[in-house]
CSV table of C-alpha atoms in Angstrom, one decimal:
chain,number,residue,atom,x,y,z
A,1,ASN,CA,25.2,311.8,140.5
A,2,SER,CA,26.8,308.4,141.3
A,3,ILE,CA,29.1,309.0,138.3
A,4,MET,CA,30.2,312.3,139.8
A,5,LYS,CA,30.9,310.6,143.1
A,6,LYS,CA,33.1,308.0,141.4
A,7,GLU,CA,35.0,310.8,139.6
A,8,GLN,CA,35.8,312.4,142.9
A,9,THR,CA,37.3,309.2,144.4
A,10,ILE,CA,39.8,308.7,141.6
A,11,LYS,CA,43.2,309.5,143.0
A,12,LYS,CA,45.7,310.6,140.4
A,13,ALA,CA,49.5,310.5,140.5
A,14,VAL,CA,51.7,312.4,138.0
A,15,CYS,CA,54.5,309.9,137.4
A,16,VAL,CA,57.8,311.3,136.1
A,17,MET,CA,58.9,308.4,133.9
A,18,SER,CA,62.3,308.3,132.1
A,19,GLY,CA,62.0,304.8,130.7
A,20,GLY,CA,64.5,303.6,133.3
A,21,MET,CA,64.2,301.0,135.9
A,22,ASP,CA,63.7,303.2,138.9
A,23,SER,CA,61.0,305.5,137.6
A,24,THR,CA,59.2,302.6,136.1
A,25,LEU,CA,59.1,300.7,139.4
A,26,SER,CA,57.8,303.9,141.1
A,27,ALA,CA,55.0,304.1,138.6
A,28,TYR,CA,54.1,300.5,139.2
A,29,MET,CA,54.0,301.2,142.9
A,30,MET,CA,51.6,304.1,142.3
A,31,LYS,CA,49.4,301.8,140.3
A,32,GLN,CA,49.5,299.2,143.0
A,33,ALA,CA,48.3,301.9,145.5
A,34,ASP,CA,45.3,302.5,143.2
A,35,TYR,CA,46.4,305.8,141.7
A,36,LYS,CA,45.4,306.6,138.1
A,37,ILE,CA,48.7,307.4,136.4
A,38,VAL,CA,49.3,310.6,134.5
A,39,ALA,CA,52.7,309.8,132.8
A,40,VAL,CA,55.2,312.5,132.1
A,41,HIS,CA,58.3,312.1,130.0
A,42,PHE,CA,61.0,314.7,129.2
A,43,ASN,CA,63.1,314.9,126.0
A,44,TYR,CA,66.0,317.1,127.0
A,45,ASN,CA,68.6,316.4,124.3
A,46,GLN,CA,70.0,313.4,126.3
A,47,ARG,CA,72.1,311.0,124.3
A,48,THR,CA,69.7,308.2,124.5
A,49,GLN,CA,66.6,310.4,123.9
A,50,ALA,CA,65.0,308.2,121.2
A,51,LYS,CA,65.5,305.0,123.1
A,52,GLU,CA,64.2,306.4,126.4
A,53,LEU,CA,61.1,307.8,124.6
A,54,GLU,CA,60.4,304.4,123.0
A,55,CYS,CA,60.7,302.7,126.4
A,56,PHE,CA,58.4,305.2,127.9
A,57,HIS,CA,55.7,304.6,125.4
A,58,ASN,CA,56.1,300.8,125.6
A,59,ILE,CA,55.9,300.9,129.4
A,60,CYS,CA,52.8,303.1,129.3
A,61,GLU,CA,51.1,300.6,127.0
A,62,VAL,CA,51.7,297.7,129.5
A,63,LEU,CA,50.5,299.9,132.3
A,64,ASN,CA,47.4,300.9,130.3
A,65,VAL,CA,48.2,304.6,130.8
A,66,THR,CA,45.8,306.8,128.8
A,67,GLN,CA,47.1,310.2,129.8
A,68,LYS,CA,50.6,311.0,128.7
A,69,TYR,CA,52.7,314.2,128.5
A,70,VAL,CA,55.9,314.2,126.4
A,71,LEU,CA,57.7,317.5,126.9
A,72,ASP,CA,60.5,318.7,124.7
A,73,LEU,CA,63.0,320.9,126.6
A,74,ASP,CA,65.3,322.7,124.2
A,75,PHE,CA,66.7,324.6,127.2
A,76,PHE,CA,69.0,321.7,128.1
A,77,LYS,CA,70.5,321.7,124.6
A,78,GLN,CA,71.4,325.3,125.0
A,79,LEU,CA,72.7,324.7,128.5
A,80,GLY,CA,74.9,321.7,127.7
A,81,ALA,CA,77.2,321.4,130.8
A,82,SER,CA,76.6,317.7,131.2
A,83,ALA,CA,78.0,314.6,129.4
A,84,LEU,CA,74.4,313.5,128.9
A,85,THR,CA,73.4,316.6,126.9
A,86,ASP,CA,76.7,317.7,125.4
A,87,ALA,CA,78.3,315.4,122.8
A,88,ASN,CA,81.6,317.1,123.3
A,89,ILE,CA,81.9,315.8,126.9
A,90,GLU,CA,82.8,312.2,127.2
A,91,ILE,CA,80.7,309.8,129.2
A,92,PRO,CA,83.0,308.3,131.9
A,93,THR,CA,83.3,304.5,131.6
A,94,ASP,CA,86.0,303.6,134.1
A,95,GLY,CA,83.6,303.8,137.1
A,96,ILE,CA,85.8,306.0,139.4
A,97,GLU,CA,84.6,309.5,139.7
A,98,GLU,CA,84.9,311.7,142.8
A,99,GLY,CA,82.3,314.2,143.8
A,100,VAL,CA,79.4,315.2,141.5
A,101,PRO,CA,79.7,313.2,138.2
A,102,VAL,CA,80.0,314.9,134.8
A,103,THR,CA,76.7,313.2,133.9
A,104,TYR,CA,74.9,315.4,136.4
A,105,VAL,CA,72.5,317.7,134.5
A,106,PRO,CA,72.2,321.0,136.3
A,107,PHE,CA,69.0,321.1,138.5
A,108,ARG,CA,67.3,318.7,136.2
A,109,ASN,CA,65.0,317.2,138.8
A,110,GLY,CA,64.1,320.7,140.0
A,111,ILE,CA,63.0,321.6,136.5
A,112,PHE,CA,61.2,318.3,136.0
A,113,LEU,CA,59.3,318.6,139.3
A,114,SER,CA,58.3,322.2,138.6
A,115,MET,CA,56.7,321.2,135.3
A,116,SER,CA,55.2,318.1,136.9
A,117,ALA,CA,53.7,320.4,139.6
A,118,ALA,CA,51.9,322.5,136.9
A,119,ILE,CA,50.5,319.3,135.3
A,120,ALA,CA,49.5,318.0,138.8
A,121,GLU,CA,47.6,321.2,139.5
A,122,LYS,CA,45.9,321.1,136.2
A,123,GLU,CA,45.0,317.4,136.5
A,124,GLY,CA,43.9,317.7,140.1
A,125,ALA,CA,46.5,315.1,141.1
A,126,GLU,CA,47.4,314.7,144.7
A,127,VAL,CA,50.7,313.0,144.1
A,128,ILE,CA,53.9,313.4,142.0
A,129,SER,CA,56.1,310.3,142.0
A,130,ILE,CA,59.8,310.4,141.1
A,131,GLY,CA,62.2,307.5,141.1
A,132,VAL,CA,65.1,309.2,142.9
A,133,VAL,CA,67.6,307.0,144.8
A,134,GLU,CA,69.8,308.6,147.3
A,135,GLU,CA,72.3,306.0,148.7
A,136,ASP,CA,73.0,304.0,145.7
A,137,SER,CA,72.8,306.7,143.1
A,138,SER,CA,75.7,308.4,141.3
A,139,GLY,CA,76.0,311.3,143.7
A,140,TYR,CA,73.5,313.7,142.2
A,141,PRO,CA,72.6,316.5,144.5
A,142,ASP,CA,69.0,316.7,143.1
A,143,CYS,CA,68.3,313.1,144.2
A,144,ARG,CA,68.5,313.9,147.9
A,145,GLU,CA,65.5,313.3,150.0
A,146,ASN,CA,65.7,316.6,151.9
A,147,TYR,CA,65.9,318.4,148.6
A,148,ILE,CA,62.7,316.7,147.2
A,149,GLN,CA,60.9,317.4,150.5
A,150,SER,CA,61.8,321.1,150.3
A,151,MET,CA,60.6,321.1,146.7
A,152,GLN,CA,57.3,319.7,147.8
A,153,ASN,CA,57.0,322.6,150.3
A,154,SER,CA,57.8,325.2,147.6
A,155,ILE,CA,55.3,323.6,145.2
A,156,ASN,CA,52.5,323.8,147.8
A,157,LEU,CA,53.4,327.4,148.6
A,158,GLY,CA,53.3,328.4,145.0
A,159,THR,CA,50.0,326.7,143.9
A,160,LYS,CA,46.3,327.3,144.7
A,161,ASP,CA,45.4,326.8,148.4
A,162,GLU,CA,43.2,323.8,147.5
A,163,THR,CA,46.1,322.2,145.6
A,164,GLN,CA,47.9,319.9,148.0
A,165,ILE,CA,50.6,317.8,146.4
A,166,GLU,CA,52.7,315.2,147.9
A,167,ILE,CA,56.0,314.1,146.2
A,168,LYS,CA,56.4,310.4,146.7
A,169,MET,CA,59.9,309.0,146.2
A,170,PRO,CA,59.4,305.3,147.2
A,171,LEU,CA,62.9,304.2,146.2
A,172,VAL,CA,64.9,306.9,147.8
A,173,HIS,CA,66.5,304.6,150.5
A,174,LEU,CA,66.8,301.4,148.5
A,175,GLN,CA,69.9,299.8,147.1
A,176,LYS,CA,69.9,298.9,143.4
A,177,SER,CA,69.5,295.2,144.2
A,178,GLN,CA,66.4,295.9,146.3
A,179,ILE,CA,65.0,297.9,143.4
A,180,VAL,CA,65.6,294.9,141.1
A,181,GLN,CA,63.9,292.6,143.6
A,182,ALA,CA,60.9,294.9,144.2
A,183,ALA,CA,60.5,295.2,140.4
A,184,LEU,CA,60.5,291.5,140.0
A,185,ASP,CA,57.9,291.1,142.8
A,186,LEU,CA,55.6,293.6,141.1
A,187,GLU,CA,56.2,292.0,137.6
A,188,VAL,CA,57.6,295.2,136.2
A,189,PRO,CA,58.7,294.6,132.5
A,190,LEU,CA,62.4,295.2,133.1
A,191,GLU,CA,63.1,294.1,129.5
A,192,LEU,CA,61.4,297.3,128.4
A,193,THR,CA,63.5,299.6,130.5
A,194,TRP,CA,66.7,301.4,129.6
A,195,SER,CA,69.5,302.7,131.8
A,196,CYS,CA,72.5,303.2,129.6
A,197,TYR,CA,73.8,306.8,129.3
A,198,LYS,CA,75.7,306.1,126.1
A,199,ASN,CA,74.1,303.7,123.6
A,200,GLU,CA,70.6,303.2,122.2
A,201,ASP,CA,70.9,299.8,120.6
A,202,GLU,CA,72.9,297.6,123.1
A,203,ALA,CA,73.7,298.9,126.6
A,204,CYS,CA,77.4,299.7,126.9
A,205,GLY,CA,77.8,297.9,130.3
A,206,VAL,CA,80.5,300.3,131.4
A,207,CYS,CA,78.9,303.7,132.1
A,208,ASP,CA,78.0,304.5,135.7
A,209,SER,CA,74.3,303.8,135.1
A,210,CYS,CA,75.0,300.4,133.4
A,211,ARG,CA,77.4,299.5,136.2
A,212,LEU,CA,74.9,300.3,138.9
A,213,ARG,CA,72.2,298.4,137.1
A,214,LEU,CA,74.3,295.3,136.4
A,215,ASN,CA,75.6,295.2,139.9
A,216,GLY,CA,72.0,295.4,141.2
A,217,PHE,CA,71.0,292.4,139.1
A,218,LYS,CA,74.1,290.5,140.2
A,219,ILE,CA,73.5,291.0,143.9
A,220,ALA,CA,69.8,290.1,143.4
A,221,GLY,CA,71.0,286.9,141.7
A,222,VAL,CA,69.0,287.5,138.5
A,223,LYS,CA,70.0,288.0,134.9
A,224,ASP,CA,69.3,291.4,133.3
A,225,PRO,CA,66.9,290.9,130.4
A,226,ILE,CA,68.3,293.7,128.2
A,227,LYS,CA,71.0,293.4,125.6
A,228,TYR,CA,74.6,294.5,126.4
A,229,ALA,CA,77.4,295.2,123.9
């Protein structure tokens, strides 16, 4: 009976983890808050798919995650429409793009959160964590706080009455430099994370994601531990 009681007190968080810095820090924050992590990773035909998957597995190992879902979404390959998933569209490297960038993948976070909600309901998890960043991000509409809150509402309307899921986005109002600092404070293995949109061996240093990352490290006054071309 005491074992049953212990089972009931385990809080679970479904952590959407790309292998990047933001989602890795979010997962570490969930662990620090005593959640058992159910890690979810998506392969969606992104250019750095193999590298991101490798990072995900390495990070899960350091976090002692026992429950992992790796989901292959062929849908995005068919869809294309983004420089991340369509090899015919160039990744911008000059750092000046107006409006929604060409690296935006249509409704990606909406799709990820829907699938995560199904996993959370099955696993009896009370939290989904996602590493979206609003202010310092690349202008993706699916990273907005009000959008994620509305998604939480929809998820709870569309699941069993006893399923109550909170979507936590602990980084949503942080700058990249604050994310770097918070990651260092929590001893997140940043050397295992990957942010580059373009390359899988050495980060390019010039795509939007690399620029944001490098600038974050620079402002934080720390050297980025990953290799750049």
